Coordinates of N, CA and C in Angstrom, one line a residue:
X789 N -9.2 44.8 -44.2 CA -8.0 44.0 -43.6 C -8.1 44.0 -42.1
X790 N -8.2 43.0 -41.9 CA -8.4 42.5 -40.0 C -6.6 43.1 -39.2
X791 N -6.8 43.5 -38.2 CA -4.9 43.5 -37.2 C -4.6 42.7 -37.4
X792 N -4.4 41.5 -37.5 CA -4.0 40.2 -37.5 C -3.3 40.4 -39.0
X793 N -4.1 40.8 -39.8 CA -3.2 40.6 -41.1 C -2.3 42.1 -41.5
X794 N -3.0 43.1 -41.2 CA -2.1 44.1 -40.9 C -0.7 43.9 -39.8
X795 N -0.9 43.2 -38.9 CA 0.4 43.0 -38.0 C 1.5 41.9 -38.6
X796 N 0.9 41.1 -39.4 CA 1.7 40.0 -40.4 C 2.6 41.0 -41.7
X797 N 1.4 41.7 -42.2 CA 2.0 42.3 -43.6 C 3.0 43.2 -42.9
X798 N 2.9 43.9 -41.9 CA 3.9 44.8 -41.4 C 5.2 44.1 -41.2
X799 N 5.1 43.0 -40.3 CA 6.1 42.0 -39.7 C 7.0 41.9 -40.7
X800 N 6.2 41.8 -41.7 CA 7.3 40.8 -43.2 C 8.0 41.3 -43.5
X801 N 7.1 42.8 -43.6 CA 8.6 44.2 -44.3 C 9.4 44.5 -43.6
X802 N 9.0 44.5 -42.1 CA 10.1 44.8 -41.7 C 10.9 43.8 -41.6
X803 N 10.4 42.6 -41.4 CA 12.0 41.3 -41.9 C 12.8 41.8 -42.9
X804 N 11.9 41.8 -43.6 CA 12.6 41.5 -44.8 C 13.6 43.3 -45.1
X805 N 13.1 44.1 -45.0 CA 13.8 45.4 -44.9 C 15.3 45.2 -43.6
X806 N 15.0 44.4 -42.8 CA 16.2 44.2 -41.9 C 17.5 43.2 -42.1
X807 N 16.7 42.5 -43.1 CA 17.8 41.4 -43.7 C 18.4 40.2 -43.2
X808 N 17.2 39.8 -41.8 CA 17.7 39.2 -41.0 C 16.6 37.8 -41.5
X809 N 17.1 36.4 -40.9 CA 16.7 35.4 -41.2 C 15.6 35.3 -40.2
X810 N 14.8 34.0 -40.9 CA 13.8 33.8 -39.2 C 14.6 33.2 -38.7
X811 N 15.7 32.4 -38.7 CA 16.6 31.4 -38.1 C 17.4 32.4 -37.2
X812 N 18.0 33.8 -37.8 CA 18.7 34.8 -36.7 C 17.3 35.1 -35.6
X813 N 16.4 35.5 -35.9 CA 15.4 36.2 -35.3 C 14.7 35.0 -34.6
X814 N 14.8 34.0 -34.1 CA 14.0 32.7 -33.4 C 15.3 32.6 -32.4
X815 N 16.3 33.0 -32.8 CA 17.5 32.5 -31.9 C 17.5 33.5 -30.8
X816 N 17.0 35.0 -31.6 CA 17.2 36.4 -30.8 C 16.3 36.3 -29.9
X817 N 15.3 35.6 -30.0 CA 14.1 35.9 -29.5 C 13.9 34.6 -28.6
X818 N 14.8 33.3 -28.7 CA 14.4 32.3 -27.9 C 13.1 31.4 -28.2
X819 N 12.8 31.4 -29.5 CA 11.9 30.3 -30.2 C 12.1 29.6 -31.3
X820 N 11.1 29.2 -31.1 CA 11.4 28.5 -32.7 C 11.1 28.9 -34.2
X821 N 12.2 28.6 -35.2 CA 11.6 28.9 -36.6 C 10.1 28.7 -36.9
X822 N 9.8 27.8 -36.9 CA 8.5 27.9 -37.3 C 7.4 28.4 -36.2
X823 N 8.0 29.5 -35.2 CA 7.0 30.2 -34.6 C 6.8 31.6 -35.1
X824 N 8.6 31.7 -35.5 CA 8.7 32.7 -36.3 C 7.7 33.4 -37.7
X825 N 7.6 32.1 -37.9 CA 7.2 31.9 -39.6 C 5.3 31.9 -39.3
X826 N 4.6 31.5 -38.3 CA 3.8 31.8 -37.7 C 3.4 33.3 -37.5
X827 N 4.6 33.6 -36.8 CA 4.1 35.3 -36.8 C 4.1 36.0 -37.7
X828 N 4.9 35.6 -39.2 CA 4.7 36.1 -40.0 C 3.3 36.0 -40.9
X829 N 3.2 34.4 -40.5 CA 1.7 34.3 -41.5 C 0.4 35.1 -40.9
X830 N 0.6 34.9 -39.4 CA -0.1 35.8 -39.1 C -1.3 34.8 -38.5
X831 N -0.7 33.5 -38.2 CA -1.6 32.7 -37.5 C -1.6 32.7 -36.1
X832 N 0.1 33.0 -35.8 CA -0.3 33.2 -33.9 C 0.5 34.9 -34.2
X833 N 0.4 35.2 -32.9 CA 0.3 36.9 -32.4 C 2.0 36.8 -31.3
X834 N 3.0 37.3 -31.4 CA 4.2 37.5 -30.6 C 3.4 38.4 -29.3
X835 N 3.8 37.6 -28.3 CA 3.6 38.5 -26.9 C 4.0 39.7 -26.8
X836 N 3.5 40.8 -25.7 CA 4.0 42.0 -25.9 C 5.5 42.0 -25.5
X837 N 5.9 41.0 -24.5 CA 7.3 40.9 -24.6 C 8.4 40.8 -25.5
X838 N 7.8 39.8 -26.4 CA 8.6 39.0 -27.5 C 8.3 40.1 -28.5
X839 N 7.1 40.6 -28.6 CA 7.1 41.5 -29.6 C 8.0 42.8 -29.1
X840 N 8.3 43.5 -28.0 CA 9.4 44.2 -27.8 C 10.7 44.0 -28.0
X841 N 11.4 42.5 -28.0 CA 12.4 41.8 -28.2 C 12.4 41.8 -29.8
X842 N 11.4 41.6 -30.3 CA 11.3 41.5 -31.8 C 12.0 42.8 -32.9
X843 N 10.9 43.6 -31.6 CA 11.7 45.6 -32.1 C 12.7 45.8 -32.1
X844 N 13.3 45.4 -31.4 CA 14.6 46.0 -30.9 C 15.7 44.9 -32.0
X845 N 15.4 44.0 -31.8 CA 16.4 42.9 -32.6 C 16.0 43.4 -34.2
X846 N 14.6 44.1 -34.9 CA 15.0 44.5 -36.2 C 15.3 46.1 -36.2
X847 N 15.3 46.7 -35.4 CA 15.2 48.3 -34.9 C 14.6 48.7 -36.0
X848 N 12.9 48.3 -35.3 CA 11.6 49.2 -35.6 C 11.2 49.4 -34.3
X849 N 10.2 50.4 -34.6 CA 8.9 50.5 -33.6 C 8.0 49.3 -33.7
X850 N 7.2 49.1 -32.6 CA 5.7 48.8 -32.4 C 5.0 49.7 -32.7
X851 N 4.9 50.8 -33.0 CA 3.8 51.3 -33.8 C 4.1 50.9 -35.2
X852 N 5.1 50.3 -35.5 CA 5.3 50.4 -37.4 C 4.7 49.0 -37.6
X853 N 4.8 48.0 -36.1 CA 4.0 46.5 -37.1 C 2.7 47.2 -36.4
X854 N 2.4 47.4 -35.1 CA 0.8 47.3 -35.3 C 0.3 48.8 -35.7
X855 N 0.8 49.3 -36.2 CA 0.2 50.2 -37.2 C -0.5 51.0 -36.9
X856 N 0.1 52.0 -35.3 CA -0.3 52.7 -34.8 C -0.5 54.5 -35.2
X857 N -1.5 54.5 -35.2 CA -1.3 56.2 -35.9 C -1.2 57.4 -34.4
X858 N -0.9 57.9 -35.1 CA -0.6 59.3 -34.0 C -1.6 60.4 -34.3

């Protein structure tokens, strides 16, 4: 499995574990739904900004999408 698809499969659970829409989370984040839905497929990659804004708006870490070990 490539990062790219490990950072999608992560992304989803935590959507989906947070209960939030991509329609709330594009609004939180100042994009569009289907960029959202992108980051989920795992075609484009959230900046390290947006992907901080991303954290914080599902309250995860960045180590839990990119799958950082310790």
């Amino acid at each position: 499995m490539t990062l790219d698809e490990i950072i999608s499969k992560n992304l989803k659970e935590e959507i989906e574990q947070s209960g939030k829409t991509k329609t709330e989370i594009a609004k939180a984040l100042g994009v569009s739904c289907p960029t959202v839905s992108q980051y989920v497929s795992g075609r484009i990659q959230p900046s390290l900004s947006t992907l901080s804004k991303l954290c914080s708006f599902l309250n995860c870490s960045a180590d839990d999408i990119l799958n950082v070990k310790k």
